[in-house]
Coordinates of C-alpha atoms in Angstrom, one line a residue:
Chain A
X21 CA 106.8 86.2 76.7
X22 CA 103.2 86.9 76.6
X23 CA 100.5 84.2 76.0
X24 CA 96.7 83.9 75.8
X25 CA 94.5 81.0 76.8
X26 CA 90.9 80.7 75.7
X27 CA 89.7 77.7 77.8
X28 CA 86.5 77.1 75.8
X29 CA 87.0 75.7 72.3
X30 CA 83.3 75.7 71.5
X31 CA 80.3 77.4 73.1
X32 CA 76.6 77.0 72.2
X33 CA 74.0 79.5 73.4
X34 CA 70.4 80.1 72.5
X35 CA 69.4 83.3 70.7
X36 CA 68.5 85.9 73.3
X37 CA 70.6 84.3 76.0
X38 CA 73.6 86.0 77.6
X39 CA 77.1 85.2 76.6
X40 CA 80.5 85.1 78.3
X41 CA 83.7 84.1 76.6
X42 CA 86.7 83.6 78.7
X43 CA 90.2 84.8 78.1
X44 CA 93.3 84.5 80.4
X45 CA 96.6 86.1 79.6
X46 CA 100.1 85.8 80.8
X47 CA 102.2 89.0 80.9
X48 CA 104.5 90.6 83.4
X49 CA 102.8 94.0 83.5
X50 CA 99.5 95.4 82.3
X51 CA 99.2 94.4 78.7
X52 CA 97.1 95.8 75.9
X53 CA 94.1 93.4 75.4
X54 CA 91.9 92.9 72.4
X55 CA 88.9 90.8 71.3
X56 CA 88.4 90.1 67.6
X57 CA 85.6 88.3 65.7
X58 CA 86.2 86.2 62.6
X59 CA 83.3 85.1 60.4
X60 CA 83.7 82.3 57.9
X61 CA 85.9 83.4 55.0
X62 CA 86.6 86.7 56.5
X63 CA 89.4 88.5 58.1
X64 CA 89.4 89.5 61.8
X65 CA 87.3 92.5 63.0
X66 CA 88.2 94.3 66.2
X67 CA 85.3 94.2 68.8
X68 CA 87.0 96.1 71.5
X69 CA 90.4 96.9 73.1
X70 CA 91.8 97.8 76.5
X71 CA 94.9 99.9 77.0
X72 CA 94.3 101.6 80.4
X73 CA 91.7 103.4 82.5
X74 CA 88.2 102.0 83.1
X75 CA 88.4 98.3 83.3
X76 CA 85.0 97.8 81.7
X77 CA 85.3 98.4 78.0
X78 CA 82.5 98.8 75.6
X79 CA 82.8 97.6 72.0
X80 CA 80.9 97.3 68.8
X81 CA 77.8 95.1 68.3
X82 CA 76.8 95.3 71.9
X83 CA 79.9 93.5 73.3
X84 CA 81.8 94.5 76.4
X85 CA 84.8 93.1 78.3
X86 CA 86.1 93.5 81.7
X87 CA 89.8 93.6 82.6
X88 CA 90.6 91.9 85.9
X89 CA 94.2 92.2 86.9
X90 CA 94.0 89.9 89.9
X91 CA 92.7 87.1 87.7
X92 CA 94.7 87.9 84.6
X93 CA 91.5 87.8 82.7
X94 CA 89.7 89.8 80.0
X95 CA 86.3 88.1 79.5
X96 CA 84.0 89.1 76.7
X97 CA 80.2 89.5 77.4
X98 CA 77.0 90.2 75.6
X99 CA 73.7 90.4 77.4
X100 CA 71.6 89.0 74.5
X101 CA 73.0 87.0 71.6
X102 CA 71.8 87.3 68.1
X103 CA 72.0 84.6 65.4
X104 CA 74.4 86.8 63.5
X105 CA 76.9 86.6 66.4
X106 CA 77.8 83.0 65.4
X107 CA 81.5 83.2 64.6
X108 CA 84.9 82.5 66.0
X109 CA 86.2 84.9 68.7
X110 CA 89.8 85.5 69.4
X111 CA 91.4 87.2 72.4
X112 CA 94.8 88.8 71.9
X113 CA 97.4 90.4 74.1
X114 CA 100.0 93.0 73.1
X115 CA 103.0 94.4 75.0
X116 CA 102.7 98.1 75.9
X117 CA 106.1 98.9 74.3
X118 CA 104.9 97.7 70.9
X119 CA 101.9 98.3 68.7
X120 CA 98.8 96.3 68.1
X121 CA 100.3 94.7 65.1
X122 CA 102.6 92.4 67.2
X123 CA 99.8 90.8 69.2
X124 CA 99.7 87.3 70.5
X125 CA 96.4 85.5 69.9
X126 CA 94.6 82.7 71.7
X127 CA 93.3 79.7 69.7
X128 CA 89.8 81.0 69.6
X129 CA 86.3 80.1 70.8
X130 CA 83.7 79.0 68.3
X131 CA 80.3 80.4 69.1
X132 CA 77.2 78.6 67.8
X133 CA 73.8 80.2 68.3
X134 CA 70.7 78.0 68.6
X135 CA 67.4 79.4 67.3
Chain B
X21 CA 88.1 104.6 52.1
X22 CA 89.5 101.4 50.8
X23 CA 90.1 98.6 53.3
X24 CA 92.9 96.1 53.4
X25 CA 93.0 93.8 50.3
X26 CA 95.0 90.6 49.7
X27 CA 95.7 88.6 46.7
X28 CA 95.3 85.9 45.6
X29 CA 92.4 84.6 47.5
X30 CA 93.4 81.0 47.2
X31 CA 96.6 79.3 46.1
X32 CA 97.8 75.7 45.7
X33 CA 101.5 74.9 45.6
X34 CA 103.6 71.8 45.9
X35 CA 106.3 71.2 48.5
X36 CA 109.6 72.9 47.7
X37 CA 108.0 75.6 45.6
X38 CA 108.1 79.3 46.4
X39 CA 105.1 81.6 46.9
X40 CA 104.5 85.4 47.0
X41 CA 101.4 86.8 48.7
X42 CA 100.4 90.4 48.4
X43 CA 98.7 93.0 50.6
X44 CA 97.5 96.5 50.0
X45 CA 97.2 98.5 53.2
X46 CA 94.4 100.8 54.2
X47 CA 94.9 104.4 53.0
X48 CA 97.0 106.4 55.4
X49 CA 98.5 103.3 57.2
X50 CA 102.3 102.9 57.1
X51 CA 102.5 99.7 59.1
X52 CA 101.7 96.2 57.8
X53 CA 101.8 93.0 59.9
X54 CA 101.6 89.4 58.6
X55 CA 100.1 86.5 60.4
X56 CA 99.8 82.8 59.8
X57 CA 96.6 81.1 60.9
X58 CA 96.7 77.3 60.8
X59 CA 93.4 75.4 60.8
X60 CA 91.8 75.5 64.3
X61 CA 94.4 77.9 65.7
X62 CA 94.7 81.6 66.3
X63 CA 96.8 83.9 64.1
X64 CA 100.5 83.8 64.7
X65 CA 102.6 86.9 64.2
X66 CA 105.2 86.4 61.4
X67 CA 106.6 89.9 61.0
X68 CA 105.8 93.6 60.7
X69 CA 107.0 96.3 58.3
X70 CA 107.0 100.0 59.1
X71 CA 108.0 102.5 56.4
X72 CA 109.7 99.8 54.3
X73 CA 111.8 98.3 57.2
X74 CA 111.2 95.1 59.1
X75 CA 110.0 96.1 62.6
X76 CA 109.8 92.9 64.5
X77 CA 109.6 89.3 63.8
X78 CA 107.9 86.3 65.3
X79 CA 109.2 82.7 65.6
X80 CA 109.4 81.9 61.9
X81 CA 112.4 80.7 59.9
X82 CA 114.3 82.9 57.4
X83 CA 112.5 81.3 54.5
X84 CA 109.6 83.6 55.4
X85 CA 110.6 87.0 54.1
X86 CA 108.8 90.2 53.2
X87 CA 108.9 93.5 51.6
X88 CA 107.1 96.8 52.0
X89 CA 106.9 99.2 49.1
X90 CA 106.9 103.1 49.1
X91 CA 103.1 103.0 48.8
X92 CA 103.1 100.8 52.0
X93 CA 101.7 97.7 50.2
X94 CA 103.6 94.6 51.2
X95 CA 104.6 91.1 50.1
X96 CA 105.1 87.9 52.0
X97 CA 107.5 85.4 50.4
X98 CA 107.8 81.9 51.5
X99 CA 110.6 79.7 50.0
X100 CA 111.0 75.9 50.0
X101 CA 107.4 75.4 51.0
X102 CA 106.6 72.7 53.5
X103 CA 103.3 70.9 54.1
X104 CA 102.9 72.7 57.4
X105 CA 102.9 76.0 55.6
X106 CA 99.3 75.3 54.6
X107 CA 97.3 78.0 56.3
X108 CA 95.4 81.2 56.0
X109 CA 97.8 84.1 55.7
X110 CA 96.4 87.4 57.1
X111 CA 97.7 90.9 56.5
X112 CA 96.8 93.8 58.8
X113 CA 97.6 97.4 58.5
X114 CA 97.6 100.2 61.0
X115 CA 98.9 103.7 61.6
X116 CA 102.2 103.7 63.4
X117 CA 100.8 104.9 66.7
X118 CA 101.6 102.4 69.4
X119 CA 98.0 101.9 70.5
X120 CA 96.3 101.9 67.2
X121 CA 93.8 99.4 65.9
X122 CA 94.9 97.1 63.1
X123 CA 92.6 96.3 60.2
X124 CA 92.8 92.9 58.7
X125 CA 92.4 91.8 55.2
X126 CA 90.3 88.7 54.2
X127 CA 93.4 86.5 53.9
X128 CA 95.0 84.2 51.4
X129 CA 94.4 80.5 51.8
X130 CA 97.6 78.6 50.9
X131 CA 97.5 74.9 50.4
X132 CA 100.8 73.0 50.0
X133 CA 100.5 69.5 48.5

């Protein structure tokens, strides 16, 4: 069975600083990987996804993530954080023989942005 | 293009009651997935419907059931509510393609007293 671990429950960064959110997954083969963002009172919005090919994936809002097979990781990065990035971030993994709707999610990382 | 909508926004029930939550999928999407998100946790996959048939189920008891209608809207029914059923219930729709993105609704917040 697939699983996702987000080791950091809460991260605080200053506005303009760089950001890296960690995600480790467990799956027997190359999985489908996703990062979502959830703002208070809102549903989840997809930031980016990895299915195959280039291991560095570009997403919306200036985010990127890198798939590292040897480390079973898919960390999310942003070079300069804006106050509007404060939200909860979820990493998710899906099996390649299913679709995105059957994903397994981590428990999330809450991002606080200091002015 | 209309996004995914869910109703109601909030709901309060008592233990043992039954509840029905509704989801309208995005135009052109024939797959709907339901998730339960308990406080402080990530969403957990409940089940998925594709063209009115259940297409996969997570680790949830049979008292969680669903329907998908010909217009691809969907219902989640929960019988014999328990306190632990209190959560945000999210619906997501997607085209059937295996790699496609799913689009989430804002969720229904269910409180069981």
